[in-house]
Amino acid sequence: MTQFDMPTTYDPRAVEEKWYRYWEENKFFHAKVDAREPFSIVMPPPNVTGQLHMGHALDNTLQDILTRWRRMQGYNTLWLPGTDHAGIATQARVEEQLAREGKSKHDLGREKFLERVWAWKEQYGGRITHQLRRLGASCDWDRERFTMDEGCSEAVKEVFLRLYEQGLIYRDYYIVNWCPRCHTTISDIEVEHLDKPGQLYYIKYPTRDGRDAITVATTRPETMLGDVAVAVHPGDERYRHLVGKTLVLPLLGREMPVIADEYVDPSFGTGAVKITPAHDPNDFEVGRRHNLPQVRVINKDAVMNDEAGPYRGLDRWECRKRIIKDLKEQGYLVKVEDHNHAVGHCYRCNTVIEPMLSRQWFVRMKPLAEPAIRAVKEGRIRFVPERFTKIYLNWMENIRDWCISRQLWWGHRIPVWYCRDCGEVIAAKEPPRKCTRCGSSRLEQDPDVLDTWFSSALWPFSTLGWPEKTPELDYYYPTSVLVTGRDIIFFWVARMIVSGLHFMQEVPFREVFIHGLVLDALGRKMSKSLGNGVDPIDVIESHGADSLRFMLVTGNTPGNDLRFHFERLDGARNFANKIWNASRFALMNLADYDPAAAPGREYHTLADRWILSRYQACVQEVTQFLEAYELGEAARVLYEFIWDEFCDWYIELVKPRLYRAKDGRDRACAQDVLARVLRGAMELLHPFMPFITEEIWQRLPHQGRTIMQSPWPVYQPELRDERAEAEMAVLMEVIRSIRHIRSEMNVPPGKTADAILVVTDPDTRDLVQKWPGYIEGLARCRVQVRPELEEIPPQAAHGVARGVEIYVPLAGLIDIDRELARLKKELAAVEKDLKKVQGKLGNESFLAKAPAEVVEKERAKEAELAGKATAIRERLAMLGG
């Protein structure tokens, strides 16, 4: 029902709470299988450990825009929400909580600890979904999923068993990335390589007979205790005579061979490399090729073990110091050089990871990656922007096997049991009662859990009921688009493509829309350590969700990072207030409006035809930009249409017809155009700013229960009127020119000026003579139109606009003597500043010593001051000064 009374100021909090409750209670977000074309998105599941951050806010705003838009277009739209159990992160949170109580997980035991984690998840896990509601996310909360709920867990076990039976999951000893703080292995892509200042230590390894030696260079001398060989390149003449000889490991005295391997880079360091198979992934491969032993000298807590001899029990960093000291004292340390190098850190806790030999579970990725590579190359999956295709393909074509086991208690337990009597390995969904080989009941389940990304890799189909063949799975899979950040293409996107193709024989999504990160105003990543993070909920409290959403999307281009500026946030709030005030004006003038009695198009004025045409252009451009995932451009078009064309121009042009219309049909026509364009603008804006648009739409004449179910505006080419647009462009430029003259010459706002318009072109002259009221009303002047001018009026300001010469006599409008005095004073000040800058730029010493950017700044200042001086002189000339 139309409501014509609106509060004077917009209160986002009251509006947002009211409408989100209304949407959710009426299940407007809920999707059911029917005969319409589906549009589906699965939400990248945020971790239950956290709270909404700006990355979540951007990611979910983009998804919500697409979802609301497609819903209005008539698609059967499903946006499926959910959260991730986040194994490492969640377990770490609960362990921290226990530590504050003076306990550890071992004090509770596995079962009681997991009870504690589930309780933590229930207490805190809903926090982020509540915050997503505050943002306005229109996802189907009836279908909310969790990566460890019953259905997803069933899918995880099914996938593990199938891959295991197909020989694509195996268990083996291999070098893994071990986090000594999280006490688990992490995958290659969970390691952040940070450039750190370090040293390159040159250590001499003597031959057994003491007649020769090889010097090696290493950044990690503590691992030398696990050395089993020194390798050189087979083509390196310097060391050819030593290949096959025996060296003695300094400090421990262990004998080891000199081997030749093409892995060695003769140009780095000394061209000789120490080989430590148990603590370096490259050395591990070399060791396998040469059948070398694997000596592990560092424990999982990063403390040296018994194999480290006299260094046992030392922390790895303390061990490094002691080894350097001992090498120096015993004459083995040749030299030390400063050396910056990339050091691997755990992406969760920032601890330096330790490459370590360990028995783990792996997925064989090469055969799984091949169909995923073809799907993208053949165009069955499209990346937006396209440049991410190359990044994806490069990683997939060089993919390594995926270590999927984690030494945690929280997560999907690996569904494998071991027989204590015969060693049989049994993979099963449910705990077996006896060994399939020997019949023993002494079975023990693998203690490890699966990598968090193993379950989220199944997200597009596990959430729709797989492995069951549900109607939802058949209807909504494959999903339409995945919206995600560029930072998880390898973690998640690639693995979903692999899983979807292998288990569903179909891609999981047709398009991948990649966005960048939200950075601070200085271009830095937001982080706790820098203290530069901005809490989206704080922003929603202060500015409203619509303002946050609109700020995040405007200026945002696919794949590129976005800088967060509070000024832009204030600008978005100002936009919301502008919309509110314009709508309030409109509704105040629509109380007697009857849409059924609106006059036909033959009664439309130039302004009516112009705004209807510009609205159609807006419909066309916004829709095209949304189709191309250029959401920032779509928002820009909407902003410019609503603020500039509708609010600043049409509303001002239509006021006289609403206030003083002599003809009732003229007022009714103005009301009809005003209401139609405002309602249409709110429908176009709804996906971006859902709350304020619903509030205004509900107050306007409308059909239906909610704006989010109203039809998306469709471009009507018959309403485009290029002539009206061209004619209005002339009138608007004339108005701007007269306004500029008034501003420059300090004409008081309350005074009506005379404006003499000299128009030689007959068509333009007819236009100006037909619609003088537009100019007079918006430029506060009396218009005189002439084909030519015999004499230029004295003391008249002059302007030109699209073939129209404009003269505004200033006598009687301003105190000319006073204005002349003011301008002369201003000119003197400008010329003084200009002379000062020119003096500096004429100083050879300044030009030679000052930084280039300082000199450039002074030159820009010179140009600005010179232009200002010219403009003031022109104004003085107009006034006869």
PDB file of N, CA and C in Angstrom, residues 278-336:
ATOM      1  N   ALA A 278      65.655 -36.072   4.778  1.00  0.00           N
ATOM      2  CA  ALA A 278      64.560 -36.046   5.752  1.00  0.00           C
ATOM      3  C   ALA A 278      64.080 -34.640   6.066  1.00  0.00           C
ATOM      4  N   HIS A 279      64.781 -33.605   5.521  1.00  0.00           N
ATOM      5  CA  HIS A 279      64.419 -32.239   5.904  1.00  0.00           C
ATOM      6  C   HIS A 279      64.407 -31.238   4.745  1.00  0.00           C
ATOM      7  N   ASP A 280      64.358 -31.736   3.529  1.00  0.00           N
ATOM      8  CA  ASP A 280      64.279 -30.834   2.373  1.00  0.00           C
ATOM      9  C   ASP A 280      63.597 -31.572   1.226  1.00  0.00           C
ATOM     10  N   PRO A 281      62.564 -30.982   0.603  1.00  0.00           N
ATOM     11  CA  PRO A 281      61.818 -31.701  -0.443  1.00  0.00           C
ATOM     12  C   PRO A 281      62.653 -32.032  -1.672  1.00  0.00           C
ATOM     13  N   ASN A 282      63.538 -31.124  -2.071  1.00  0.00           N
ATOM     14  CA  ASN A 282      64.394 -31.414  -3.229  1.00  0.00           C
ATOM     15  C   ASN A 282      65.409 -32.496  -2.896  1.00  0.00           C
ATOM     16  N   ASP A 283      65.999 -32.399  -1.685  1.00  0.00           N
ATOM     17  CA  ASP A 283      66.960 -33.420  -1.256  1.00  0.00           C
ATOM     18  C   ASP A 283      66.287 -34.788  -1.143  1.00  0.00           C
ATOM     19  N   PHE A 284      65.017 -34.777  -0.758  1.00  0.00           N
ATOM     20  CA  PHE A 284      64.275 -36.038  -0.650  1.00  0.00           C
ATOM     21  C   PHE A 284      64.227 -36.747  -2.005  1.00  0.00           C
ATOM     22  N   GLU A 285      63.944 -35.960  -3.054  1.00  0.00           N
ATOM     23  CA  GLU A 285      63.883 -36.544  -4.402  1.00  0.00           C
ATOM     24  C   GLU A 285      65.265 -37.038  -4.843  1.00  0.00           C
ATOM     25  N   VAL A 286      66.298 -36.244  -4.553  1.00  0.00           N
ATOM     26  CA  VAL A 286      67.668 -36.668  -4.888  1.00  0.00           C
ATOM     27  C   VAL A 286      67.994 -37.960  -4.147  1.00  0.00           C
ATOM     28  N   GLY A 287      67.622 -38.019  -2.873  1.00  0.00           N
ATOM     29  CA  GLY A 287      67.898 -39.217  -2.056  1.00  0.00           C
ATOM     30  C   GLY A 287      67.229 -40.446  -2.610  1.00  0.00           C
ATOM     31  N   ARG A 288      65.988 -40.285  -3.105  1.00  0.00           N
ATOM     32  CA  ARG A 288      65.284 -41.442  -3.678  1.00  0.00           C
ATOM     33  C   ARG A 288      65.967 -41.920  -4.953  1.00  0.00           C
ATOM     34  N   ARG A 289      66.466 -40.961  -5.749  1.00  0.00           N
ATOM     35  CA  ARG A 289      67.140 -41.341  -6.993  1.00  0.00           C
ATOM     36  C   ARG A 289      68.437 -42.100  -6.726  1.00  0.00           C
ATOM     37  N   HIS A 290      69.097 -41.765  -5.608  1.00  0.00           N
ATOM     38  CA  HIS A 290      70.416 -42.349  -5.330  1.00  0.00           C
ATOM     39  C   HIS A 290      70.390 -43.361  -4.177  1.00  0.00           C
ATOM     40  N   ASN A 291      69.174 -43.747  -3.748  1.00  0.00           N
ATOM     41  CA  ASN A 291      69.055 -44.763  -2.695  1.00  0.00           C
ATOM     42  C   ASN A 291      69.763 -44.364  -1.405  1.00  0.00           C
ATOM     43  N   LEU A 292      69.650 -43.143  -1.015  1.00  0.00           N
ATOM     44  CA  LEU A 292      70.342 -42.642   0.177  1.00  0.00           C
ATOM     45  C   LEU A 292      69.498 -42.859   1.424  1.00  0.00           C
ATOM     46  N   PRO A 293      70.130 -43.027   2.572  1.00  0.00           N
ATOM     47  CA  PRO A 293      69.369 -43.158   3.821  1.00  0.00           C
ATOM     48  C   PRO A 293      68.678 -41.840   4.174  1.00  0.00           C
ATOM     49  N   GLN A 294      67.662 -41.927   5.047  1.00  0.00           N
ATOM     50  CA  GLN A 294      66.914 -40.733   5.482  1.00  0.00           C
ATOM     51  C   GLN A 294      67.112 -40.584   6.994  1.00  0.00           C
ATOM     52  N   VAL A 295      67.856 -39.560   7.380  1.00  0.00           N
ATOM     53  CA  VAL A 295      68.174 -39.347   8.793  1.00  0.00           C
ATOM     54  C   VAL A 295      67.414 -38.124   9.289  1.00  0.00           C
ATOM     55  N   ARG A 296      66.410 -38.347  10.157  1.00  0.00           N
ATOM     56  CA  ARG A 296      65.623 -37.239  10.704  1.00  0.00           C
ATOM     57  C   ARG A 296      66.243 -36.775  12.012  1.00  0.00           C
ATOM     58  N   VAL A 297      66.601 -35.493  12.086  1.00  0.00           N
ATOM     59  CA  VAL A 297      67.298 -34.985  13.272  1.00  0.00           C
ATOM     60  C   VAL A 297      66.463 -33.973  14.061  1.00  0.00           C
ATOM     61  N   ILE A 298      65.291 -33.573  13.518  1.00  0.00           N
ATOM     62  CA  ILE A 298      64.439 -32.593  14.205  1.00  0.00           C
ATOM     63  C   ILE A 298      63.097 -33.239  14.502  1.00  0.00           C
ATOM     64  N   ASN A 299      62.640 -33.107  15.750  1.00  0.00           N
ATOM     65  CA  ASN A 299      61.346 -33.656  16.149  1.00  0.00           C
ATOM     66  C   ASN A 299      60.205 -32.731  15.735  1.00  0.00           C
ATOM     67  N   LYS A 300      58.967 -33.204  15.972  1.00  0.00           N
ATOM     68  CA  LYS A 300      57.797 -32.437  15.558  1.00  0.00           C
ATOM     69  C   LYS A 300      57.587 -31.170  16.371  1.00  0.00           C
ATOM     70  N   ASP A 301      58.290 -31.052  17.518  1.00  0.00           N
ATOM     71  CA  ASP A 301      58.204 -29.809  18.297  1.00  0.00           C
ATOM     72  C   ASP A 301      59.369 -28.873  17.983  1.00  0.00           C
ATOM     73  N   ALA A 302      60.087 -29.148  16.867  1.00  0.00           N
ATOM     74  CA  ALA A 302      61.218 -28.339  16.407  1.00  0.00           C
ATOM     75  C   ALA A 302      62.393 -28.394  17.386  1.00  0.00           C
ATOM     76  N   VAL A 303      62.512 -29.517  18.099  1.00  0.00           N
ATOM     77  CA  VAL A 303      63.636 -29.748  19.013  1.00  0.00           C
ATOM     78  C   VAL A 303      64.483 -30.882  18.428  1.00  0.00           C
ATOM     79  N   MET A 304      65.791 -30.764  18.565  1.00  0.00           N
ATOM     80  CA  MET A 304      66.696 -31.763  17.982  1.00  0.00           C
ATOM     81  C   MET A 304      66.547 -33.100  18.727  1.00  0.00           C
ATOM     82  N   ASN A 305      66.576 -34.201  17.954  1.00  0.00           N
ATOM     83  CA  ASN A 305      66.386 -35.522  18.573  1.00  0.00           C
ATOM     84  C   ASN A 305      67.714 -36.253  18.765  1.00  0.00           C
ATOM     85  N   ASP A 306      67.655 -37.547  19.097  1.00  0.00           N
ATOM     86  CA  ASP A 306      68.872 -38.317  19.419  1.00  0.00           C
ATOM     87  C   ASP A 306      69.835 -38.397  18.243  1.00  0.00           C
ATOM     88  N   GLU A 307      69.318 -38.380  17.016  1.00  0.00           N
ATOM     89  CA  GLU A 307      70.198 -38.448  15.841  1.00  0.00           C
ATOM     90  C   GLU A 307      71.092 -37.213  15.741  1.00  0.00           C
ATOM     91  N   ALA A 308      70.747 -36.163  16.488  1.00  0.00           N
ATOM     92  CA  ALA A 308      71.537 -34.933  16.453  1.00  0.00           C
ATOM     93  C   ALA A 308      72.756 -35.001  17.374  1.00  0.00           C
ATOM     94  N   GLY A 309      72.962 -36.150  18.009  1.00  0.00           N
ATOM     95  CA  GLY A 309      74.165 -36.334  18.841  1.00  0.00           C
ATOM     96  C   GLY A 309      74.243 -35.333  19.986  1.00  0.00           C
ATOM     97  N   PRO A 310      75.339 -34.616  20.066  1.00  0.00           N
ATOM     98  CA  PRO A 310      75.522 -33.700  21.203  1.00  0.00           C
ATOM     99  C   PRO A 310      74.547 -32.507  21.213  1.00  0.00           C
ATOM    100  N   TYR A 311      73.778 -32.349  20.153  1.00  0.00           N
ATOM    101  CA  TYR A 311      72.850 -31.220  20.076  1.00  0.00           C
ATOM    102  C   TYR A 311      71.416 -31.629  20.428  1.00  0.00           C
ATOM    103  N   ARG A 312      71.241 -32.879  20.833  1.00  0.00           N
ATOM    104  CA  ARG A 312      69.897 -33.352  21.183  1.00  0.00           C
ATOM    105  C   ARG A 312      69.297 -32.471  22.291  1.00  0.00           C
ATOM    106  N   GLY A 313      67.976 -32.243  22.165  1.00  0.00           N
ATOM    107  CA  GLY A 313      67.278 -31.461  23.191  1.00  0.00           C
ATOM    108  C   GLY A 313      67.281 -29.962  22.954  1.00  0.00           C
ATOM    109  N   LEU A 314      68.072 -29.501  21.977  1.00  0.00           N
ATOM    110  CA  LEU A 314      68.121 -28.059  21.712  1.00  0.00           C
ATOM    111  C   LEU A 314      67.004 -27.648  20.751  1.00  0.00           C
ATOM    112  N   ASP A 315      66.453 -26.466  20.981  1.00  0.00           N
ATOM    113  CA  ASP A 315      65.548 -25.864  20.012  1.00  0.00           C
ATOM    114  C   ASP A 315      66.320 -25.629  18.716  1.00  0.00           C
ATOM    115  N   ARG A 316      65.616 -25.661  17.564  1.00  0.00           N
ATOM    116  CA  ARG A 316      66.313 -25.577  16.270  1.00  0.00           C
ATOM    117  C   ARG A 316      67.129 -24.298  16.119  1.00  0.00           C
ATOM    118  N   TRP A 317      66.627 -23.173  16.680  1.00  0.00           N
ATOM    119  CA  TRP A 317      67.365 -21.919  16.533  1.00  0.00           C
ATOM    120  C   TRP A 317      68.579 -21.884  17.457  1.00  0.00           C
ATOM    121  N   GLU A 318      68.422 -22.451  18.653  1.00  0.00           N
ATOM    122  CA  GLU A 318      69.562 -22.532  19.570  1.00  0.00           C
ATOM    123  C   GLU A 318      70.614 -23.484  19.012  1.00  0.00           C
ATOM    124  N   CYS A 319      70.146 -24.571  18.388  1.00  0.00           N
ATOM    125  CA  CYS A 319      71.054 -25.530  17.761  1.00  0.00           C
ATOM    126  C   CYS A 319      71.869 -24.861  16.665  1.00  0.00           C
ATOM    127  N   ARG A 320      71.210 -24.002  15.875  1.00  0.00           N
ATOM    128  CA  ARG A 320      71.924 -23.294  14.805  1.00  0.00           C
ATOM    129  C   ARG A 320      73.082 -22.474  15.378  1.00  0.00           C
ATOM    130  N   LYS A 321      72.810 -21.739  16.460  1.00  0.00           N
ATOM    131  CA  LYS A 321      73.868 -20.914  17.081  1.00  0.00           C
ATOM    132  C   LYS A 321      75.033 -21.777  17.568  1.00  0.00           C
ATOM    133  N   ARG A 322      74.704 -22.901  18.216  1.00  0.00           N
ATOM    134  CA  ARG A 322      75.752 -23.770  18.750  1.00  0.00           C
ATOM    135  C   ARG A 322      76.580 -24.393  17.628  1.00  0.00           C
ATOM    136  N   ILE A 323      75.910 -24.791  16.549  1.00  0.00           N
ATOM    137  CA  ILE A 323      76.620 -25.409  15.422  1.00  0.00           C
ATOM    138  C   ILE A 323      77.581 -24.409  14.783  1.00  0.00           C
ATOM    139  N   ILE A 324      77.126 -23.175  14.575  1.00  0.00           N
ATOM    140  CA  ILE A 324      77.986 -22.150  13.977  1.00  0.00           C
ATOM    141  C   ILE A 324      79.216 -21.918  14.863  1.00  0.00           C
ATOM    142  N   LYS A 325      78.984 -21.857  16.160  1.00  0.00           N
ATOM    143  CA  LYS A 325      80.090 -21.658  17.105  1.00  0.00           C
ATOM    144  C   LYS A 325      81.091 -22.822  17.018  1.00  0.00           C
ATOM    145  N   ASP A 326      80.568 -24.055  17.001  1.00  0.00           N
ATOM    146  CA  ASP A 326      81.445 -25.223  16.970  1.00  0.00           C
ATOM    147  C   ASP A 326      82.175 -25.353  15.632  1.00  0.00           C
ATOM    148  N   LEU A 327      81.480 -25.064  14.542  1.00  0.00           N
ATOM    149  CA  LEU A 327      82.129 -25.123  13.221  1.00  0.00           C
ATOM    150  C   LEU A 327      83.288 -24.129  13.145  1.00  0.00           C
ATOM    151  N   LYS A 328      83.034 -22.953  13.714  1.00  0.00           N
ATOM    152  CA  LYS A 328      84.072 -21.920  13.691  1.00  0.00           C
ATOM    153  C   LYS A 328      85.279 -22.355  14.513  1.00  0.00           C
ATOM    154  N   GLU A 329      85.013 -22.870  15.700  1.00  0.00           N
ATOM    155  CA  GLU A 329      86.108 -23.279  16.591  1.00  0.00           C
ATOM    156  C   GLU A 329      86.912 -24.447  16.008  1.00  0.00           C
ATOM    157  N   GLN A 330      86.234 -25.346  15.270  1.00  0.00           N
ATOM    158  CA  GLN A 330      86.922 -26.528  14.742  1.00  0.00           C
ATOM    159  C   GLN A 330      87.454 -26.321  13.319  1.00  0.00           C
ATOM    160  N   GLY A 331      87.299 -25.097  12.795  1.00  0.00           N
ATOM    161  CA  GLY A 331      87.909 -24.768  11.510  1.00  0.00           C
ATOM    162  C   GLY A 331      87.124 -25.196  10.296  1.00  0.00           C
ATOM    163  N   TYR A 332      85.844 -25.495  10.469  1.00  0.00           N
ATOM    164  CA  TYR A 332      85.029 -25.927   9.328  1.00  0.00           C
ATOM    165  C   TYR A 332      84.236 -24.776   8.694  1.00  0.00           C
ATOM    166  N   LEU A 333      84.073 -23.656   9.415  1.00  0.00           N
ATOM    167  CA  LEU A 333      83.290 -22.545   8.889  1.00  0.00           C
ATOM    168  C   LEU A 333      84.190 -21.656   8.037  1.00  0.00           C
ATOM    169  N   VAL A 334      83.959 -21.645   6.734  1.00  0.00           N
ATOM    170  CA  VAL A 334      84.813 -20.899   5.807  1.00  0.00           C
ATOM    171  C   VAL A 334      84.467 -19.414   5.834  1.00  0.00           C
ATOM    172  N   LYS A 335      83.174 -19.095   5.701  1.00  0.00           N
ATOM    173  CA  LYS A 335      82.731 -17.689   5.740  1.00  0.00           C
ATOM    174  C   LYS A 335      81.223 -17.637   5.909  1.00  0.00           C
ATOM    175  N   VAL A 336      80.722 -16.430   6.215  1.00  0.00           N
ATOM    176  CA  VAL A 336      79.276 -16.193   6.351  1.00  0.00           C
ATOM    177  C   VAL A 336      78.927 -14.951   5.535  1.00  0.00           C
TER     178      VAL A 336
END
